[in-house]
mmCIF file of C-alpha atoms in Angstrom:
data_model
loop_
_atom_site.group_PDB
_atom_site.id
_atom_site.type_symbol
_atom_site.label_atom_id
_atom_site.label_comp_id
_atom_site.label_asym_id
_atom_site.label_seq_id
_atom_site.Cartn_x
_atom_site.Cartn_y
_atom_site.Cartn_z
ATOM 1 C CA MET A 1 -14.817 -11.255 -6.019
ATOM 2 C CA LYS A 2 -13.356 -10.062 -9.187
ATOM 3 C CA VAL A 3 -9.696 -9.704 -9.686
ATOM 4 C CA THR A 4 -7.934 -7.588 -12.289
ATOM 5 C CA SER A 5 -4.339 -6.386 -12.838
ATOM 6 C CA GLY A 6 -3.320 -3.160 -11.367
ATOM 7 C CA PRO A 7 -1.507 -0.287 -12.862
ATOM 8 C CA LEU A 8 1.933 -1.441 -12.108
ATOM 9 C CA GLN A 9 3.310 -5.107 -13.151
ATOM 10 C CA GLY A 10 2.401 -7.594 -10.486
ATOM 11 C CA VAL A 11 -0.126 -5.399 -8.587
ATOM 12 C CA LEU A 12 -3.671 -7.029 -8.403
ATOM 13 C CA LEU A 13 -6.894 -5.375 -7.337
ATOM 14 C CA PHE A 14 -9.478 -7.542 -5.594
ATOM 15 C CA THR A 15 -13.071 -6.094 -5.852
ATOM 16 C CA PRO A 16 -15.596 -7.849 -3.763
ATOM 17 C CA THR A 17 -19.374 -8.017 -4.241
ATOM 18 C CA PRO A 18 -20.986 -6.901 -1.017
ATOM 19 C CA HIS A 19 -24.575 -7.700 -0.067
ATOM 20 C CA HIS A 20 -26.382 -4.528 1.046
ATOM 21 C CA ASP A 21 -29.706 -4.392 2.854
ATOM 22 C CA ASP A 22 -31.298 -2.239 5.648
ATOM 23 C CA ARG A 23 -28.614 -3.491 8.237
ATOM 24 C CA GLY A 24 -25.787 -2.105 6.277
ATOM 25 C CA PHE A 25 -23.741 -4.609 4.244
ATOM 26 C CA PHE A 26 -21.726 -7.866 4.490
ATOM 27 C CA THR A 27 -18.672 -8.774 2.202
ATOM 28 C CA ARG A 28 -16.082 -11.584 1.961
ATOM 29 C CA THR A 29 -12.482 -9.670 2.203
ATOM 30 C CA PHE A 30 -10.339 -12.455 1.411
ATOM 31 C CA GLU A 31 -10.887 -15.774 -0.451
ATOM 32 C CA CYS A 32 -7.834 -18.482 -0.384
ATOM 33 C CA ALA A 33 -8.822 -20.265 -3.640
ATOM 34 C CA LEU A 34 -8.999 -16.974 -5.407
ATOM 35 C CA ALA A 35 -5.826 -15.848 -4.021
ATOM 36 C CA LEU A 36 -4.176 -19.165 -5.060
ATOM 37 C CA GLU A 37 -5.761 -18.895 -8.646
ATOM 38 C CA TYR A 38 -3.641 -15.478 -9.061
ATOM 39 C CA GLY A 39 -0.377 -16.843 -7.785
ATOM 40 C CA LEU A 40 -0.694 -15.657 -4.095
ATOM 41 C CA ASP A 41 0.087 -18.183 -1.311
ATOM 42 C CA PRO A 42 -2.688 -17.475 1.371
ATOM 43 C CA CYS A 43 -0.461 -19.268 4.007
ATOM 44 C CA ALA A 44 2.272 -16.815 3.197
ATOM 45 C CA PHE A 45 0.547 -13.950 5.050
ATOM 46 C CA VAL A 46 1.894 -13.796 8.406
ATOM 47 C CA GLN A 47 0.789 -10.582 9.933
ATOM 48 C CA ASP A 48 -2.244 -8.529 9.741
ATOM 49 C CA SER A 49 -1.996 -4.702 10.846
ATOM 50 C CA GLN A 50 -4.386 -1.644 10.928
ATOM 51 C CA SER A 51 -3.782 2.014 11.109
ATOM 52 C CA ARG A 52 -6.297 4.727 11.868
ATOM 53 C CA SER A 53 -5.435 8.165 10.408
ATOM 54 C CA ARG A 54 -7.347 11.347 10.529
ATOM 55 C CA GLY A 55 -7.944 13.299 7.549
ATOM 56 C CA GLY A 56 -4.964 14.887 5.341
ATOM 57 C CA THR A 57 -2.437 12.280 7.322
ATOM 58 C CA ILE A 58 0.075 10.958 4.954
ATOM 59 C CA ARG A 59 1.826 7.555 5.793
ATOM 60 C CA GLY A 60 4.656 6.759 3.584
ATOM 61 C CA LEU A 61 6.272 6.067 1.318
ATOM 62 C CA HIS A 62 7.516 2.933 2.856
ATOM 63 C CA GLY A 63 9.247 -0.212 1.523
ATOM 64 C CA ARG A 64 11.622 -2.930 2.184
ATOM 65 C CA VAL A 65 14.835 -4.278 0.773
ATOM 66 C CA GLY A 66 16.498 -7.524 0.923
ATOM 67 C CA ARG A 67 13.427 -10.248 1.194
ATOM 68 C CA GLY A 68 10.850 -7.321 0.571
ATOM 69 C CA GLU A 69 7.324 -7.767 1.543
ATOM 70 C CA GLY A 70 4.041 -8.281 -0.205
ATOM 71 C CA LYS A 71 0.903 -7.188 1.173
ATOM 72 C CA LEU A 72 -2.818 -7.036 0.603
ATOM 73 C CA VAL A 73 -4.091 -3.387 1.489
ATOM 74 C CA ARG A 74 -7.570 -2.201 2.097
ATOM 75 C CA CYS A 75 -9.548 0.658 3.423
ATOM 76 C CA ALA A 76 -12.085 -0.510 6.149
ATOM 77 C CA ARG A 77 -13.335 2.959 7.155
ATOM 78 C CA GLY A 78 -13.159 5.953 5.270
ATOM 79 C CA ALA A 79 -11.267 6.543 2.243
ATOM 80 C CA VAL A 80 -7.510 6.842 1.260
ATOM 81 C CA LEU A 81 -5.458 7.764 -1.906
ATOM 82 C CA ASP A 82 -3.102 4.780 -2.053
ATOM 83 C CA VAL A 83 0.147 5.506 -3.741
ATOM 84 C CA LEU A 84 2.649 2.891 -5.005
ATOM 85 C CA VAL A 85 6.002 3.511 -6.583
ATOM 86 C CA ASP A 86 7.735 0.721 -8.494
ATOM 87 C CA ALA A 87 11.326 0.515 -6.769
ATOM 88 C CA ARG A 88 12.282 -2.797 -8.547
ATOM 89 C CA PRO A 89 15.212 -1.913 -10.618
ATOM 90 C CA ARG A 90 14.472 -4.633 -13.196
ATOM 91 C CA SER A 91 10.856 -3.894 -13.680
ATOM 92 C CA PRO A 92 9.528 -2.202 -16.754
ATOM 93 C CA ASP A 93 7.678 0.073 -14.426
ATOM 94 C CA PHE A 94 10.528 1.361 -12.480
ATOM 95 C CA GLY A 95 10.136 4.788 -11.243
ATOM 96 C CA GLN A 96 6.560 4.780 -11.970
ATOM 97 C CA VAL A 97 3.889 5.969 -9.674
ATOM 98 C CA ALA A 98 0.341 4.610 -9.407
ATOM 99 C CA ARG A 99 -2.572 6.207 -7.458
ATOM 100 C CA ILE A 100 -5.591 3.969 -6.120
ATOM 101 C CA ARG A 101 -8.669 5.387 -4.332
ATOM 102 C CA LEU A 102 -9.359 2.751 -1.505
ATOM 103 C CA ASP A 103 -12.518 3.270 0.412
ATOM 104 C CA ASP A 104 -15.332 1.729 2.434
ATOM 105 C CA VAL A 105 -17.926 2.010 -0.306
ATOM 106 C CA ASP A 106 -16.073 0.086 -3.208
ATOM 107 C CA LEU A 107 -14.071 -2.103 -0.810
ATOM 108 C CA VAL A 108 -11.455 -2.727 -3.533
ATOM 109 C CA GLN A 109 -8.261 -4.201 -1.940
ATOM 110 C CA VAL A 110 -4.761 -3.808 -3.697
ATOM 111 C CA TYR A 111 -2.032 -6.484 -3.615
ATOM 112 C CA VAL A 112 1.236 -4.797 -3.400
ATOM 113 C CA PRO A 113 4.234 -7.072 -4.435
ATOM 114 C CA PRO A 114 7.506 -7.056 -2.945
ATOM 115 C CA GLY A 115 9.774 -4.092 -4.047
ATOM 116 C CA LEU A 116 7.245 -1.363 -4.437
ATOM 117 C CA LEU A 117 7.157 1.553 -2.043
ATOM 118 C CA HIS A 118 3.587 2.125 -0.626
ATOM 119 C CA GLY A 119 1.946 5.267 1.095
ATOM 120 C CA PHE A 120 -1.397 7.045 1.531
ATOM 121 C CA GLN A 121 -3.093 9.975 2.249
ATOM 122 C CA ALA A 122 -6.528 9.923 4.412
ATOM 123 C CA LEU A 123 -9.148 11.468 2.528
ATOM 124 C CA THR A 124 -12.044 11.400 5.102
ATOM 125 C CA GLU A 125 -12.181 12.461 8.697
ATOM 126 C CA TRP A 126 -10.939 9.156 9.801
ATOM 127 C CA ALA A 127 -9.559 6.353 7.688
ATOM 128 C CA ASP A 128 -8.739 2.758 8.825
ATOM 129 C CA VAL A 129 -6.416 0.848 6.470
ATOM 130 C CA CYS A 130 -5.702 -2.783 6.939
ATOM 131 C CA TYR A 131 -2.683 -4.744 5.835
ATOM 132 C CA ARG A 132 -2.214 -8.524 5.378
ATOM 133 C CA ILE A 133 1.473 -8.850 5.039
ATOM 134 C CA ASP A 134 3.582 -11.867 3.967
ATOM 135 C CA ARG A 135 6.853 -11.282 5.842
ATOM 136 C CA GLU A 136 7.606 -10.693 9.711
ATOM 137 C CA HIS A 137 8.999 -7.154 10.116
ATOM 138 C CA ASP A 138 12.556 -6.546 9.922
ATOM 139 C CA PRO A 139 13.408 -2.976 10.655
ATOM 140 C CA THR A 140 17.078 -3.588 8.988
ATOM 141 C CA GLU A 141 15.167 -3.736 5.601
ATOM 142 C CA ASP A 142 13.009 -0.650 5.847
ATOM 143 C CA VAL A 143 13.520 1.980 3.217
ATOM 144 C CA ALA A 144 11.496 5.215 3.034
ATOM 145 C CA VAL A 145 11.290 8.214 0.477
ATOM 146 C CA ARG A 146 9.846 11.619 1.061
ATOM 147 C CA TYR A 147 6.095 11.974 0.205
ATOM 148 C CA ASP A 148 6.785 15.050 -1.543
ATOM 149 C CA ASP A 149 10.132 14.167 -3.350
ATOM 150 C CA PRO A 150 9.977 16.416 -6.497
ATOM 151 C CA ALA A 151 11.453 13.387 -8.623
ATOM 152 C CA LEU A 152 8.199 11.577 -8.204
ATOM 153 C CA ALA A 153 5.950 14.502 -8.547
ATOM 154 C CA ILE A 154 3.179 12.894 -6.573
ATOM 155 C CA THR A 155 0.175 15.154 -6.132
ATOM 156 C CA TRP A 156 -1.740 14.776 -2.858
ATOM 157 C CA PRO A 157 -5.287 15.737 -3.167
ATOM 158 C CA LEU A 158 -5.414 17.523 0.440
ATOM 159 C CA GLU A 159 -3.184 19.562 2.506
ATOM 160 C CA VAL A 160 -0.846 17.452 4.795
ATOM 161 C CA THR A 161 -2.277 17.795 8.284
ATOM 162 C CA ALA A 162 -0.088 15.020 9.898
ATOM 163 C CA ILE A 163 2.993 13.077 9.084
ATOM 164 C CA SER A 164 5.630 11.160 11.176
ATOM 165 C CA ARG A 165 9.017 12.538 11.887
ATOM 166 C CA ARG A 166 10.430 9.602 10.165
ATOM 167 C CA ASP A 167 8.631 10.291 6.983
ATOM 168 C CA LEU A 168 9.795 13.861 6.975
ATOM 169 C CA GLU A 169 13.396 12.800 7.575
ATOM 170 C CA ALA A 170 13.064 10.136 4.859
ATOM 171 C CA GLY A 171 15.471 10.233 1.857
ATOM 172 C CA THR A 172 15.111 11.141 -1.843
ATOM 173 C CA TRP A 173 14.022 8.863 -4.673
ATOM 174 C CA ASP A 174 17.603 9.467 -6.272
ATOM 175 C CA ASP A 175 19.282 8.357 -3.171
ATOM 176 C CA LEU A 176 17.292 5.129 -3.030
ATOM 177 C CA VAL A 177 17.782 4.587 -6.947
ATOM 178 C CA ARG A 178 21.614 4.996 -6.424
ATOM 179 C CA GLN A 179 21.694 2.546 -3.662
ATOM 180 C CA LEU A 180 19.460 0.149 -5.247
ATOM 181 C CA HIS A 181 21.869 0.057 -8.204
ATOM 182 C CA ALA A 182 24.873 0.021 -6.381
ATOM 183 C CA GLY A 183 23.311 -3.111 -4.561
ATOM 184 C CA THR A 184 23.953 -1.473 -1.047
ATOM 185 C CA ARG A 185 21.419 -1.605 1.756
ATOM 186 C CA VAL A 186 19.489 1.610 2.617
#
């Protein structure tokens, strides 16, 4: 497995080396020693989650305030456009958007450090996204920004076919920025 720096500070890309044969493939999706080498505590991941989305679905942009959460994200089936927004006020990448394709061919995983907003759009008929998360969920720390906020200017490759009510009712990037700088909870 190869590890490279991602497009935003603290983001890591883990690229495995799958072994293909006439049955399909086998790949290692996580290595404790490699995680430690890059500053991630493998024991800190306390929750694994999975979502299944039909093509065109957008999930996000979600994040956590307070303690935040780090997560290792991969697409186990199909393909997604994974989108990260740096919401760490002291980061040199604050407000920057990064787009990463995750799929079941290249099997790249992205480590999303605490303080980033995360979302994705399913690019294939069905897409399964797996998350390894380093904090228990605390709904009082949830934040969300609309996927189509003009201040972020995110270009989604497909027509939106499904999105949750929560995501449609999410606040704006400017609202979140004001709250982050004021030190208030969202």
